[in-house]
Short mmCIF file of N, CA and C in Angstrom, two decimals:
data_model
loop_
_atom_site.label_atom_id
_atom_site.label_comp_id
_atom_site.label_asym_id
_atom_site.label_seq_id
_atom_site.Cartn_x
_atom_site.Cartn_y
_atom_site.Cartn_z
N MET A 1 -7.18 -26.87 7.85
CA MET A 1 -8.19 -27.47 7.02
C MET A 1 -9.47 -26.63 7.00
N LYS A 2 -9.80 -26.03 8.16
CA LYS A 2 -11.00 -25.19 8.20
C LYS A 2 -10.86 -24.00 7.27
N LYS A 3 -9.65 -23.41 7.27
CA LYS A 3 -9.44 -22.27 6.38
C LYS A 3 -9.59 -22.69 4.93
N PHE A 4 -9.07 -23.86 4.60
CA PHE A 4 -9.16 -24.32 3.22
C PHE A 4 -10.62 -24.54 2.82
N LEU A 5 -11.41 -25.09 3.72
CA LEU A 5 -12.82 -25.29 3.43
C LEU A 5 -13.52 -23.96 3.22
N LEU A 6 -13.13 -22.96 3.96
CA LEU A 6 -13.72 -21.64 3.80
C LEU A 6 -13.36 -21.07 2.43
N VAL A 7 -12.11 -21.27 2.02
CA VAL A 7 -11.69 -20.82 0.69
C VAL A 7 -12.52 -21.53 -0.38
N ALA A 8 -12.71 -22.83 -0.20
CA ALA A 8 -13.51 -23.59 -1.16
C ALA A 8 -14.93 -23.07 -1.22
N MET A 9 -15.49 -22.72 -0.06
CA MET A 9 -16.84 -22.16 -0.04
C MET A 9 -16.88 -20.83 -0.77
N GLY A 10 -15.85 -20.02 -0.60
CA GLY A 10 -15.78 -18.75 -1.33
C GLY A 10 -15.78 -18.96 -2.83
N ALA A 11 -15.06 -19.99 -3.27
CA ALA A 11 -15.04 -20.31 -4.70
C ALA A 11 -16.42 -20.72 -5.18
N LEU A 12 -17.13 -21.48 -4.37
CA LEU A 12 -18.48 -21.89 -4.75
C LEU A 12 -19.41 -20.69 -4.84
N VAL A 13 -19.26 -19.73 -3.94
CA VAL A 13 -20.09 -18.53 -4.00
C VAL A 13 -19.84 -17.79 -5.30
N LEU A 14 -18.58 -17.67 -5.68
CA LEU A 14 -18.27 -16.99 -6.93
C LEU A 14 -18.79 -17.77 -8.12
N ALA A 15 -18.70 -19.08 -8.05
CA ALA A 15 -19.22 -19.90 -9.14
C ALA A 15 -20.73 -19.72 -9.27
N ALA A 16 -21.40 -19.51 -8.16
CA ALA A 16 -22.85 -19.34 -8.17
C ALA A 16 -23.26 -17.96 -8.68
N CYS A 17 -22.31 -17.04 -8.83
CA CYS A 17 -22.64 -15.71 -9.33
C CYS A 17 -23.22 -15.79 -10.74
N GLY A 18 -22.94 -16.91 -11.40
CA GLY A 18 -23.40 -17.04 -12.77
C GLY A 18 -22.59 -16.14 -13.68
N GLY A 19 -22.65 -15.96 -14.59
CA GLY A 19 -21.83 -15.10 -15.35
C GLY A 19 -22.65 -14.07 -15.74
N GLY A 20 -23.17 -4.79 -21.80
CA GLY A 20 -22.75 -3.60 -21.19
C GLY A 20 -21.28 -3.57 -20.84
N SER A 21 -21.00 -3.17 -19.71
CA SER A 21 -19.71 -3.04 -19.06
C SER A 21 -19.34 -4.37 -18.43
N LYS A 22 -18.06 -4.61 -18.30
CA LYS A 22 -17.62 -5.87 -17.71
C LYS A 22 -16.99 -5.62 -16.35
N GLU A 23 -17.48 -4.62 -15.63
CA GLU A 23 -16.92 -4.32 -14.31
C GLU A 23 -17.11 -5.48 -13.34
N GLY A 24 -18.19 -6.22 -13.50
CA GLY A 24 -18.42 -7.38 -12.65
C GLY A 24 -17.39 -8.45 -12.90
N VAL A 25 -17.07 -8.66 -14.16
CA VAL A 25 -16.06 -9.65 -14.51
C VAL A 25 -14.72 -9.27 -13.88
N ALA A 26 -14.34 -8.00 -13.98
CA ALA A 26 -13.07 -7.55 -13.42
C ALA A 26 -13.01 -7.76 -11.91
N GLU A 27 -14.09 -7.42 -11.21
CA GLU A 27 -14.12 -7.59 -9.75
C GLU A 27 -14.05 -9.07 -9.38
N CYS A 28 -14.80 -9.89 -10.10
CA CYS A 28 -14.80 -11.33 -9.82
C CYS A 28 -13.44 -11.95 -10.12
N GLU A 29 -12.77 -11.47 -11.15
CA GLU A 29 -11.42 -11.94 -11.47
C GLU A 29 -10.48 -11.63 -10.31
N LYS A 30 -10.60 -10.42 -9.77
CA LYS A 30 -9.75 -10.02 -8.65
C LYS A 30 -9.98 -10.93 -7.45
N VAL A 31 -11.23 -11.17 -7.12
CA VAL A 31 -11.56 -12.01 -5.97
C VAL A 31 -11.12 -13.45 -6.23
N SER A 32 -11.30 -13.93 -7.45
CA SER A 32 -10.92 -15.31 -7.74
C SER A 32 -9.41 -15.49 -7.63
N LYS A 33 -8.63 -14.48 -7.99
CA LYS A 33 -7.17 -14.55 -7.83
C LYS A 33 -6.80 -14.65 -6.35
N ASP A 34 -7.50 -13.89 -5.52
CA ASP A 34 -7.25 -13.95 -4.07
C ASP A 34 -7.57 -15.35 -3.53
N ILE A 35 -8.68 -15.91 -4.00
CA ILE A 35 -9.08 -17.24 -3.56
C ILE A 35 -8.04 -18.28 -3.99
N MET A 36 -7.58 -18.18 -5.22
CA MET A 36 -6.59 -19.14 -5.70
C MET A 36 -5.28 -19.01 -4.92
N ALA A 37 -4.89 -17.80 -4.59
CA ALA A 37 -3.67 -17.61 -3.80
C ALA A 37 -3.79 -18.28 -2.44
N LEU A 38 -4.95 -18.13 -1.81
CA LEU A 38 -5.18 -18.78 -0.52
C LEU A 38 -5.22 -20.30 -0.66
N ALA A 39 -5.83 -20.77 -1.73
CA ALA A 39 -5.91 -22.22 -1.95
C ALA A 39 -4.52 -22.81 -2.18
N GLU A 40 -3.71 -22.14 -2.97
CA GLU A 40 -2.36 -22.63 -3.23
C GLU A 40 -1.51 -22.60 -1.97
N LYS A 41 -1.74 -21.61 -1.13
CA LYS A 41 -1.01 -21.49 0.13
C LYS A 41 -1.33 -22.66 1.07
N ALA A 42 -2.55 -23.21 0.94
CA ALA A 42 -2.97 -24.32 1.78
C ALA A 42 -2.23 -25.62 1.42
N ASN A 43 -1.62 -25.64 0.24
CA ASN A 43 -0.80 -26.77 -0.19
C ASN A 43 -1.57 -28.11 -0.21
N ASN A 44 -2.73 -28.09 -0.83
CA ASN A 44 -3.53 -29.30 -1.01
C ASN A 44 -3.91 -29.35 -2.49
N PRO A 45 -3.05 -29.96 -3.33
CA PRO A 45 -3.25 -29.94 -4.79
C PRO A 45 -4.61 -30.45 -5.25
N THR A 46 -5.15 -31.46 -4.61
CA THR A 46 -6.44 -32.01 -5.03
C THR A 46 -7.53 -30.97 -4.86
N MET A 47 -7.59 -30.34 -3.70
CA MET A 47 -8.61 -29.32 -3.46
C MET A 47 -8.35 -28.06 -4.31
N THR A 48 -7.09 -27.71 -4.47
CA THR A 48 -6.76 -26.54 -5.29
C THR A 48 -7.24 -26.74 -6.72
N ASP A 49 -7.02 -27.95 -7.26
CA ASP A 49 -7.48 -28.24 -8.62
C ASP A 49 -8.99 -28.14 -8.73
N ALA A 50 -9.69 -28.63 -7.72
CA ALA A 50 -11.16 -28.57 -7.72
C ALA A 50 -11.65 -27.13 -7.70
N ILE A 51 -11.02 -26.30 -6.88
CA ILE A 51 -11.39 -24.89 -6.80
C ILE A 51 -11.10 -24.20 -8.13
N LYS A 52 -9.96 -24.51 -8.72
CA LYS A 52 -9.58 -23.92 -10.00
C LYS A 52 -10.62 -24.25 -11.07
N LYS A 53 -11.09 -25.49 -11.11
CA LYS A 53 -12.11 -25.88 -12.09
C LYS A 53 -13.42 -25.14 -11.85
N GLN A 54 -13.80 -24.98 -10.59
CA GLN A 54 -15.03 -24.25 -10.27
C GLN A 54 -14.93 -22.80 -10.76
N LEU A 55 -13.79 -22.19 -10.53
CA LEU A 55 -13.62 -20.80 -10.93
C LEU A 55 -13.57 -20.66 -12.44
N GLU A 56 -12.97 -21.61 -13.13
CA GLU A 56 -12.93 -21.55 -14.59
C GLU A 56 -14.35 -21.64 -15.17
N THR A 57 -15.16 -22.50 -14.58
CA THR A 57 -16.55 -22.61 -15.01
C THR A 57 -17.29 -21.30 -14.76
N ALA A 58 -17.06 -20.71 -13.60
CA ALA A 58 -17.72 -19.45 -13.25
C ALA A 58 -17.32 -18.33 -14.20
N LYS A 59 -16.05 -18.27 -14.57
CA LYS A 59 -15.57 -17.20 -15.45
C LYS A 59 -16.34 -17.17 -16.76
N ALA A 60 -16.68 -18.32 -17.29
CA ALA A 60 -17.43 -18.37 -18.54
C ALA A 60 -18.82 -17.77 -18.37
N GLU A 61 -19.36 -17.82 -17.17
CA GLU A 61 -20.71 -17.32 -16.92
C GLU A 61 -20.74 -15.83 -16.58
N TRP A 62 -19.66 -15.32 -16.00
CA TRP A 62 -19.65 -13.92 -15.57
C TRP A 62 -19.97 -12.96 -16.70
N ALA A 63 -19.42 -13.19 -17.87
CA ALA A 63 -19.63 -12.28 -19.00
C ALA A 63 -21.08 -12.29 -19.48
N LYS A 64 -21.82 -13.35 -19.16
CA LYS A 64 -23.21 -13.46 -19.59
C LYS A 64 -24.17 -12.69 -18.70
N VAL A 65 -23.73 -12.29 -17.53
CA VAL A 65 -24.60 -11.59 -16.59
C VAL A 65 -24.91 -10.20 -17.12
N GLU A 66 -26.18 -9.88 -17.19
CA GLU A 66 -26.59 -8.57 -17.71
C GLU A 66 -26.27 -7.43 -16.75
N ASP A 67 -26.53 -7.63 -15.47
CA ASP A 67 -26.30 -6.57 -14.48
C ASP A 67 -24.88 -6.71 -13.92
N GLN A 68 -23.93 -6.14 -14.63
CA GLN A 68 -22.53 -6.25 -14.24
C GLN A 68 -22.23 -5.53 -12.93
N LYS A 69 -22.97 -4.46 -12.63
CA LYS A 69 -22.76 -3.76 -11.36
C LYS A 69 -23.14 -4.67 -10.20
N GLN A 70 -24.25 -5.38 -10.33
CA GLN A 70 -24.67 -6.30 -9.27
C GLN A 70 -23.68 -7.46 -9.15
N LEU A 71 -23.20 -7.97 -10.27
CA LEU A 71 -22.20 -9.04 -10.25
C LEU A 71 -20.94 -8.57 -9.52
N ALA A 72 -20.49 -7.36 -9.83
CA ALA A 72 -19.31 -6.81 -9.16
C ALA A 72 -19.53 -6.73 -7.66
N GLN A 73 -20.69 -6.25 -7.25
CA GLN A 73 -20.98 -6.13 -5.82
C GLN A 73 -21.05 -7.49 -5.15
N THR A 74 -21.66 -8.46 -5.82
CA THR A 74 -21.77 -9.81 -5.26
C THR A 74 -20.39 -10.41 -5.05
N CYS A 75 -19.53 -10.29 -6.04
CA CYS A 75 -18.19 -10.86 -5.92
C CYS A 75 -17.37 -10.12 -4.87
N LYS A 76 -17.50 -8.80 -4.84
CA LYS A 76 -16.77 -8.01 -3.85
C LYS A 76 -17.20 -8.40 -2.44
N THR A 77 -18.49 -8.51 -2.23
CA THR A 77 -19.02 -8.89 -0.92
C THR A 77 -18.54 -10.29 -0.53
N ALA A 78 -18.59 -11.23 -1.47
CA ALA A 78 -18.14 -12.60 -1.19
C ALA A 78 -16.66 -12.60 -0.79
N GLY A 79 -15.86 -11.83 -1.48
CA GLY A 79 -14.44 -11.75 -1.16
C GLY A 79 -14.19 -11.14 0.21
N GLU A 80 -14.92 -10.08 0.54
CA GLU A 80 -14.76 -9.43 1.85
C GLU A 80 -15.18 -10.37 2.98
N GLN A 81 -16.27 -11.08 2.77
CA GLN A 81 -16.74 -12.02 3.79
C GLN A 81 -15.74 -13.15 4.00
N MET A 82 -15.18 -13.64 2.90
CA MET A 82 -14.20 -14.71 2.99
C MET A 82 -12.97 -14.24 3.77
N LYS A 83 -12.47 -13.07 3.43
CA LYS A 83 -11.28 -12.55 4.11
C LYS A 83 -11.54 -12.31 5.60
N ALA A 84 -12.71 -11.77 5.92
CA ALA A 84 -13.05 -11.53 7.32
C ALA A 84 -13.15 -12.85 8.08
N ALA A 85 -13.77 -13.83 7.48
CA ALA A 85 -13.92 -15.14 8.14
C ALA A 85 -12.55 -15.77 8.35
N LEU A 86 -11.68 -15.67 7.37
CA LEU A 86 -10.33 -16.23 7.52
C LEU A 86 -9.56 -15.51 8.63
N ALA A 87 -9.71 -14.20 8.71
CA ALA A 87 -9.00 -13.42 9.71
C ALA A 87 -9.47 -13.76 11.13
N ASN A 88 -10.72 -14.16 11.26
CA ASN A 88 -11.28 -14.46 12.58
C ASN A 88 -11.14 -15.91 13.01
N MET A 89 -10.61 -16.73 12.14
CA MET A 89 -10.44 -18.14 12.48
C MET A 89 -9.20 -18.33 13.37
N PRO A 90 -9.27 -19.28 14.29
CA PRO A 90 -8.08 -19.55 15.11
C PRO A 90 -6.94 -20.05 14.24
N LYS A 91 -5.76 -19.69 14.61
CA LYS A 91 -4.56 -20.09 13.85
C LYS A 91 -4.18 -21.49 14.20
#
């Protein structure tokens, strides 16, 4: 359950990214796919659906962000932090 909550928090971070080049969108898409894979692996459909809705809302905003390089870095950092936190959690 702790891992699932961490995944949910990662989704919220990406949703908070808000939405030239669309490199930020591509990076955030990659991270959001990783988050969804982890959420689905947790086998909790209610929470998975909530995370999916958060990410769908975020996707609409990513394209609106003017500084796509900063968006890419924000999403990349959020993804790396999430993965590191998951790796360090007790099994």
